[in-house]
Every structure is written in C-alpha cells, then in structure tokens.
Short mmCIF file of C-alpha atoms and ligand atoms in Angstrom, two decimals:
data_model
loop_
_atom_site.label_atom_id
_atom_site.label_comp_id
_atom_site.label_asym_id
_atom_site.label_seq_id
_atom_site.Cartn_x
_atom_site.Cartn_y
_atom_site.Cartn_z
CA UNK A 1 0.00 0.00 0.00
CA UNK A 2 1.47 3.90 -0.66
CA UNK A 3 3.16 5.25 2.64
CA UNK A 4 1.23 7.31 4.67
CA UNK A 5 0.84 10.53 3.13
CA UNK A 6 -1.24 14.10 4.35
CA UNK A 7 -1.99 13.88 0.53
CA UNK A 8 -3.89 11.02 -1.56
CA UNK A 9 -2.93 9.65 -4.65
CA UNK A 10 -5.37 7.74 -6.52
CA UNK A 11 -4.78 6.23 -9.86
CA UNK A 12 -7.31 7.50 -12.12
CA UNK A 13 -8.84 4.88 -13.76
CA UNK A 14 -6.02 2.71 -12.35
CA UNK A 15 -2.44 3.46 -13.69
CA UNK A 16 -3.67 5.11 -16.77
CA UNK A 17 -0.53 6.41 -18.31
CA UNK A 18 0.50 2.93 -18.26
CA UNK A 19 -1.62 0.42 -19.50
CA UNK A 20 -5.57 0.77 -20.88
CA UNK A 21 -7.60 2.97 -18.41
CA UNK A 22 -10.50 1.18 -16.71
CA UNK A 23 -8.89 -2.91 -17.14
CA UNK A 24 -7.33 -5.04 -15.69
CA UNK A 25 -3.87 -4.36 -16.45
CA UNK A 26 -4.13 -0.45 -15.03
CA UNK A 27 -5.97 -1.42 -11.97
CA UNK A 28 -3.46 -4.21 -11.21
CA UNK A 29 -0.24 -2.02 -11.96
CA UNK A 30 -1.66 0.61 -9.65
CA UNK A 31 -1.35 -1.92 -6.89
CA UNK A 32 1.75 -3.13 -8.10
CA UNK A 33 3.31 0.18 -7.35
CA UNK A 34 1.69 0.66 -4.08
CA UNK A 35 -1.14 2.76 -5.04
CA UNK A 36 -4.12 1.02 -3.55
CA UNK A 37 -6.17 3.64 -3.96
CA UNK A 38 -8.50 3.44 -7.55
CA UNK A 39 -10.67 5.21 -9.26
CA UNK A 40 -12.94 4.14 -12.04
CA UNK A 41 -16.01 4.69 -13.72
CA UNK A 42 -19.47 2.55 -14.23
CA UNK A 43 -22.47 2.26 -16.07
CA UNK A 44 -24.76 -0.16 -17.11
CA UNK A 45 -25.19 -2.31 -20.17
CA UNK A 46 -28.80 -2.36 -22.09
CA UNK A 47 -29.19 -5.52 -19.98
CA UNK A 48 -28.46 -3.92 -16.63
CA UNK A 49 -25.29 -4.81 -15.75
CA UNK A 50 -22.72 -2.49 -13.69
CA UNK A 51 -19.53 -2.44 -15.94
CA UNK A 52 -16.07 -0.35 -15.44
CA UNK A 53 -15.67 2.32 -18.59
CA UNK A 54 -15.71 5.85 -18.54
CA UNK A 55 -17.05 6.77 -22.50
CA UNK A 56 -20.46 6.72 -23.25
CA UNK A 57 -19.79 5.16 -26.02
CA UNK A 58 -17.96 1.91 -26.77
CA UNK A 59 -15.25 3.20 -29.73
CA UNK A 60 -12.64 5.09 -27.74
CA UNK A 61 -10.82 1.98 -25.90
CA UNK A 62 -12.80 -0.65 -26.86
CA UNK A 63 -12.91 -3.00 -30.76
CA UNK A 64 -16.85 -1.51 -30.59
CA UNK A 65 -18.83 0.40 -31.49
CA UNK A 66 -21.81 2.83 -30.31
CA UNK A 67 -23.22 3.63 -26.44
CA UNK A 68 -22.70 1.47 -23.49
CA UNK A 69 -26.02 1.41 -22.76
CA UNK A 70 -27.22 0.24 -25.41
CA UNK A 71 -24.49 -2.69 -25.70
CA UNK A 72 -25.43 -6.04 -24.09
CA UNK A 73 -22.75 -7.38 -21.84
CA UNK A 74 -22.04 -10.41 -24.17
CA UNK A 75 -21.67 -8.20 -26.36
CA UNK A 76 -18.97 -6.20 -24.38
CA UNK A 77 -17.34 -9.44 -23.43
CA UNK A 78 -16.48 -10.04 -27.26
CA UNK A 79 -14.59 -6.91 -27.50
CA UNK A 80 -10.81 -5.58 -27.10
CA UNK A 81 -10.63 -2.97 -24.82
CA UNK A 82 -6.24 -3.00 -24.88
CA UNK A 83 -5.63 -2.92 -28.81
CA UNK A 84 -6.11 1.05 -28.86
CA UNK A 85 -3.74 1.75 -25.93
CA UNK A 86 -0.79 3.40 -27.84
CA UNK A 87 2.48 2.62 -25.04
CA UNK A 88 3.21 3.68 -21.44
CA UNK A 89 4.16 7.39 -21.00
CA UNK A 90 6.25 6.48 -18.17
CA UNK A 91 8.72 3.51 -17.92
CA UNK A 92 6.46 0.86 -15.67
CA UNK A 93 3.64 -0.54 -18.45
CA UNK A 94 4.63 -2.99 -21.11
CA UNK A 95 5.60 -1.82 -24.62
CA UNK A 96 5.02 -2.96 -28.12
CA UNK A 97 2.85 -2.94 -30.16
CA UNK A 98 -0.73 -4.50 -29.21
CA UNK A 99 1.09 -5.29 -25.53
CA UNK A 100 -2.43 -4.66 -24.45
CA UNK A 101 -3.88 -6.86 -26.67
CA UNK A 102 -5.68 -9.26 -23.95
CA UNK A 103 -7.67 -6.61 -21.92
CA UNK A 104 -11.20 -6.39 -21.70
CA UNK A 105 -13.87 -4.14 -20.08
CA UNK A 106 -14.18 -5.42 -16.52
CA UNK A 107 -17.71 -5.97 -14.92
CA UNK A 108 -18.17 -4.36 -10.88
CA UNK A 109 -18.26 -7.14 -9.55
CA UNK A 110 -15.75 -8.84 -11.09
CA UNK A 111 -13.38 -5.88 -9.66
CA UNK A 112 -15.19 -6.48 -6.58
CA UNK A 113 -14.08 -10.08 -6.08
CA UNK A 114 -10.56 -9.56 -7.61
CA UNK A 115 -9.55 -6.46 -4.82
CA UNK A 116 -11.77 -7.53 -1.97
CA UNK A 117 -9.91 -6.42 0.82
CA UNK A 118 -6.74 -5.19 -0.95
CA UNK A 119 -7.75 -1.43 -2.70
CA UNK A 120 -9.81 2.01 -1.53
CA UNK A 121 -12.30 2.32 -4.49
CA UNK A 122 -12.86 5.71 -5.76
CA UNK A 123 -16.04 4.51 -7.85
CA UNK A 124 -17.53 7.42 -10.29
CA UNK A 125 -21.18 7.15 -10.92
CA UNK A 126 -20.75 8.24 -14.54
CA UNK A 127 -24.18 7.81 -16.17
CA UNK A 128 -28.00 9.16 -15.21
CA UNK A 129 -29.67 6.16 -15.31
CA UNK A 130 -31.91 5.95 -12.76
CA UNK A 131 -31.23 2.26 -11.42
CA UNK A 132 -27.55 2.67 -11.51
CA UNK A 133 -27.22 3.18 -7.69
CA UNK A 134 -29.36 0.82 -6.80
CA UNK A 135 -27.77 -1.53 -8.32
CA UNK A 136 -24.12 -0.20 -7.54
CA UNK A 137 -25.76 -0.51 -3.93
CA UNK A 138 -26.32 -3.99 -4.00
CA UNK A 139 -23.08 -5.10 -5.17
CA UNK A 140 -21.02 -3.72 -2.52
CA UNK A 141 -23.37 -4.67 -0.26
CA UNK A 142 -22.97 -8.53 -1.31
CA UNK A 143 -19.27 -8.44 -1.44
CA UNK A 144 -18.83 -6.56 1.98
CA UNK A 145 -17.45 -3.26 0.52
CA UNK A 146 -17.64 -0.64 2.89
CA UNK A 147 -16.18 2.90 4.18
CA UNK A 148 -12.36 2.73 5.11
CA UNK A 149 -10.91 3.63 7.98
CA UNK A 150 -8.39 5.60 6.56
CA UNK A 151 -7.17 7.25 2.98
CA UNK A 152 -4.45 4.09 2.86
CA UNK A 153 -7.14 0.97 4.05
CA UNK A 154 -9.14 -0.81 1.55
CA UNK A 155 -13.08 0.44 1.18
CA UNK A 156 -14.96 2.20 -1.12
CA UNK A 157 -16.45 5.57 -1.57
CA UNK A 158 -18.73 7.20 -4.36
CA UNK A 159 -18.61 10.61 -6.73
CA UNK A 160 -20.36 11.63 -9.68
CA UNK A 161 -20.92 14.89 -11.94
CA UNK A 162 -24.59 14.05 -11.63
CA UNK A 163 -26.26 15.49 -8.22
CA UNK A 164 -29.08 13.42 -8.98
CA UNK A 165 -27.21 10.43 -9.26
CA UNK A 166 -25.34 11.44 -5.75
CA UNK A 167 -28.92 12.05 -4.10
CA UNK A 168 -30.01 8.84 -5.34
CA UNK A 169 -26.55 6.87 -4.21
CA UNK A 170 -27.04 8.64 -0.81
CA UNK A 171 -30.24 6.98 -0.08
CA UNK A 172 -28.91 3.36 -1.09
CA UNK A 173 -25.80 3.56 0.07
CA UNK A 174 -26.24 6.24 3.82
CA UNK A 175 -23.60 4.68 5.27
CA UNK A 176 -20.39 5.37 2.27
CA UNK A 177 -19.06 8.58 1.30
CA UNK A 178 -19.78 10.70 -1.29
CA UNK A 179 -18.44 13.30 -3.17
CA UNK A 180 -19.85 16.22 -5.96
CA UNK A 181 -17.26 16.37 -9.03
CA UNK A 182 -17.05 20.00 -10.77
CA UNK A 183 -15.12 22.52 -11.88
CA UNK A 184 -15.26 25.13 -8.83
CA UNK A 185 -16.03 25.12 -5.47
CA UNK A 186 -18.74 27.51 -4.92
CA UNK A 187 -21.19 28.42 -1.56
CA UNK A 188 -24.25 26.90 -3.62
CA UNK A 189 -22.41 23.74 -4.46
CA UNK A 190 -21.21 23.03 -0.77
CA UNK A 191 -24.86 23.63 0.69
CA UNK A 192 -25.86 21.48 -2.12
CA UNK A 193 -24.33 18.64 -1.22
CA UNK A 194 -23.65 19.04 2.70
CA UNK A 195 -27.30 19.30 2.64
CA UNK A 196 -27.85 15.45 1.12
CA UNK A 197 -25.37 14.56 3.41
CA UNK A 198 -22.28 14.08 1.40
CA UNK A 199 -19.06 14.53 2.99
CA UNK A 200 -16.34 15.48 0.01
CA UNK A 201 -16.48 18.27 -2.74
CA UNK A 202 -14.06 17.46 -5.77
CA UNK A 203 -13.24 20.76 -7.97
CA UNK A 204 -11.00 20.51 -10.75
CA UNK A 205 -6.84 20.30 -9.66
CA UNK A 206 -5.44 22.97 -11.77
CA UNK A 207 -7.97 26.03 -10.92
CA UNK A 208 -8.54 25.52 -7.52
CA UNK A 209 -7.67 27.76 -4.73
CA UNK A 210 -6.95 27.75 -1.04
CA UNK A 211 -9.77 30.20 -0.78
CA UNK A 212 -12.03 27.78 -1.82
CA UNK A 213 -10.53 24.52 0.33
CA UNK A 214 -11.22 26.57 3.50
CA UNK A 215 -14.86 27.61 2.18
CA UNK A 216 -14.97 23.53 1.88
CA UNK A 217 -13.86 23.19 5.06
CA UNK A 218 -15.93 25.29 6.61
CA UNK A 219 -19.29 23.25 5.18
CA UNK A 220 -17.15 20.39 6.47
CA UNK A 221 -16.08 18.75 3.22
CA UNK A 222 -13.13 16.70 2.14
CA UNK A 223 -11.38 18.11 -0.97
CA UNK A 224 -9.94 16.10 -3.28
CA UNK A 225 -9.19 17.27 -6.97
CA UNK A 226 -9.33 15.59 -10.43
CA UNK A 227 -8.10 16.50 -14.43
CA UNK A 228 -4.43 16.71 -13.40
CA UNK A 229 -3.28 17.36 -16.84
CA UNK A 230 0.33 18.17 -15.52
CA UNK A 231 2.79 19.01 -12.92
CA UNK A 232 2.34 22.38 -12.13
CA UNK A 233 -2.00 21.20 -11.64
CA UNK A 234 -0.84 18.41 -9.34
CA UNK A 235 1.34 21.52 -7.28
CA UNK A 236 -1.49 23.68 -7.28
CA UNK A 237 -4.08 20.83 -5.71
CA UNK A 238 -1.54 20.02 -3.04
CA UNK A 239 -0.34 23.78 -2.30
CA UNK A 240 -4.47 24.88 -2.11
CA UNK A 241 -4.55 22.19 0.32
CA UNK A 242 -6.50 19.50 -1.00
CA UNK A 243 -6.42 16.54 0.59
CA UNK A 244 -5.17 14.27 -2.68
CA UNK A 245 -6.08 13.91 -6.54
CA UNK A 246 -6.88 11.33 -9.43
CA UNK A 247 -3.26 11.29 -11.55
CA UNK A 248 -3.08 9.22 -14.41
CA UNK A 249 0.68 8.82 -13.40
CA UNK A 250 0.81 8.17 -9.83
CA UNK A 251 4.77 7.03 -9.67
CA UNK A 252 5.88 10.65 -10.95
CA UNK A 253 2.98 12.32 -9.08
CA UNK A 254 4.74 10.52 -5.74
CA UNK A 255 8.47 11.62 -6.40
CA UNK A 256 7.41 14.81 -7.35
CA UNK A 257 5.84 15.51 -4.55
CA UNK A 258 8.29 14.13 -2.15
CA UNK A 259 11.06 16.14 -4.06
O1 G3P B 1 -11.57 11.97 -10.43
C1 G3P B 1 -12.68 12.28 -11.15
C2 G3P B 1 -12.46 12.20 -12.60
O2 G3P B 1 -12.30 10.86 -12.95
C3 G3P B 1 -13.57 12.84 -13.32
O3 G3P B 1 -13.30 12.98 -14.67
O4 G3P B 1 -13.86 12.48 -16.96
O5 G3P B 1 -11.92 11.38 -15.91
O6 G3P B 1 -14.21 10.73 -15.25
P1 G3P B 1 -13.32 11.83 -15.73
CA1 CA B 2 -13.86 9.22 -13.57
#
C-alpha cells in the first residue's frame, strides 16, 4: 500500500498512463506500485449490468462500437478494450505494439471479487440512469465493501458529476461517502451537497484555490481534486490544500511531490 501521506494519490482509472484505463492491467499495476487507492467509472449495459468504462460510447478503448447502454454485456465481453492503448508514458507498463492486446472491459463485480480487501475504491457514478445506484448498492453490499478507515485501508467511496445520481446513491448507500465532481467550489455547491449529506467536494486540480478549500472546510467537506493534466496542476491541488487527486501517473505524481 502507498506510505502514509497528508496527501492522496489515486490512480485515475487505475495506472492510466500505463496500461488501458479502466482494465485489468491499469488497476493491477496501480497496486503493483503501491497505489491502492483506484478510481474508475461505471455504467450499465442495455441488460443492466454495472460495468467499469468511462465513455459513453464503446469506440474510444474498446474493438466496438456505439453507447454502453445500449451494448449487451455479451456483447462487451467479445470486445478488445487494450488494442487502442498506444504505449506507457512512463517507464512501468509494457511496450510494443498491441502489448495490451488481452484486456477487456471489466464488470463491478468482477473488480469487486478480484480487490476484496486489498484497494480504496474511488467509484464514479458516470451515467444518469436511474437504477444505476441501486444496483451499484447492491453489489457492494454482497461483497462486503464498505467505508475505510483511513485514505491508505481498503473500502470504497462514491462521486459523480450528476447530483441526482449522488442524491439517489445517498439513499442506497447512507452509510459510504460521497463526493460532488465540478469545476469550482462555490457556496451553492457546498450547501448542495452538505445538505444530502455528502461529505467530500471534488473541484477541478489545476484552478482551484486555497480560498475555496477553506470555504470547503468550513461546510465540512473533504477536498480532493481531479483533471491533473500536468505538474504544475498536481502543485497547485496540493499547495491549495486539498487533501489528494486522481493522476493518471501516480509514480511521478509521488516523487514529485516528495522532491
Ligand atoms: O476523479 C474524477 C475524474 O475521474 C472525473 O473525470 O472524466 O476522468 O471521469 P473523468
Ligand atoms: Ca472518472
């Protein structure tokens, strides 16, 4: 697991510089480094099924075509979703050409089973549909995912762009975390979700300000920031004082911020 640290680093849709966002292969080289803390995206299939991507549509990352939701999950099962990934950025993935060749889009609960016990899941609500955190809900409920006592222990928590989506999550799921993804953190946004009862408010990494960390603080909200699109973003997050980021390249995130 990553050392103890007053700031969190969570691979963004695992290790995502690496290897293919959202598979196997990024999730497991995030833990591989020590970063047990992952964040990832779901939505469901046309056939109701909870599965790890972040596009709405299938032709990014994946051999398909068209939206998720309307894509059964045998149909998801028969596609690629490592062909497209183009090489690691920094020196830890494999290289060559089609080295991702084998991946494929995970379902929930397959990641459920697989880190049991072993990661802190940062899990994105990315779609509206209505059902999604219901059935979200029941999943970690089955496999016994829960809050974690810490940053560094294994658990899970929830975010999403969608306050609907978070109101709905916060009546399944009272007990977990959740967090409001936007760009700014504004008065309006913290009442908004302080007053559902969430407990984190995640602006974007490169604009935000120490102003608006203590204005966080003040609703009592954990800030954590995301679309670290480079080094000086990452410095800004940590020097505003949030409490940690998504980073598609944890590793250099980690030495740069213990140099
Ligand atoms: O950490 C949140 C971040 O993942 C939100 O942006 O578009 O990468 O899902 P996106
Ligand atoms: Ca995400």
């Amino acid at each position: 697991m990553q050392s103890a640290t007053l700031f969190t680093l969570i691979a963004h849709r695992g290790f995502s510089s690496d290897a293919p966002e959202n598979t196997y292969d990024a999730f497991d080289l995030a833990v591989e480094h020590g970063f047990n803390n992952i964040e990832t995206d779901v939505q469901l299939t046309s056939d109701g099924t909870p599965v790890l991507i972040h596009d709405e549509t299938l032709d990014r990352t994946t051999t398909g075509s068209g939206p998720v939701a309307a894509a059964s999950l045998a149909y998801l099962n028969s596609l690629d979703a490592g062909i497209w990934f183009e090489g690691p950025a920094e020196t830890v993935g494999r290289k060559g050409p089609a080295a991702y060749g084998d991946s494929f889009v995970p379902t929930l609960e397959e990641f459920l089973q697989r880190y049991e016990g072993n990661v802190n899941l940062h899990l994105e609500l990315k779609s509206g549909e209505p059902e999604l955190a219901e059935k979200v809900a029941a999943l970690l409920d089955e496999y016994g995912w829960k809050r974690p006592a810490s940053p560094s222990e294994p658990g899970v928590s929830i975010s999403s762009f969608h306050f609907e989506q978070l109101e709905r999550s916060r009546e399944a799921m009272p007990h977990l975390d959740h967090g409001y993804l936007l760009r700014e953190i504004t008065v309006q946004a913290c009442e908004r979700i302080a007053g559902i009862g969430g407990t984190g408010i995640y602006p974007l990494a490169g604009d935000v300000t120490t102003e608006q960390v203590e204005l966080a603080q003040e609703h009592g909200l954990w800030v954590r920031t995301w679309g670290v699109r480079s080094e000086s973003d990452l410095l800004n997050a940590h020097v505003a004082g949030a409490a940690g980021t998504t980073v598609d390249w944890p590793l250099r995130a980690q030495k740069l911020l213990e140099s």
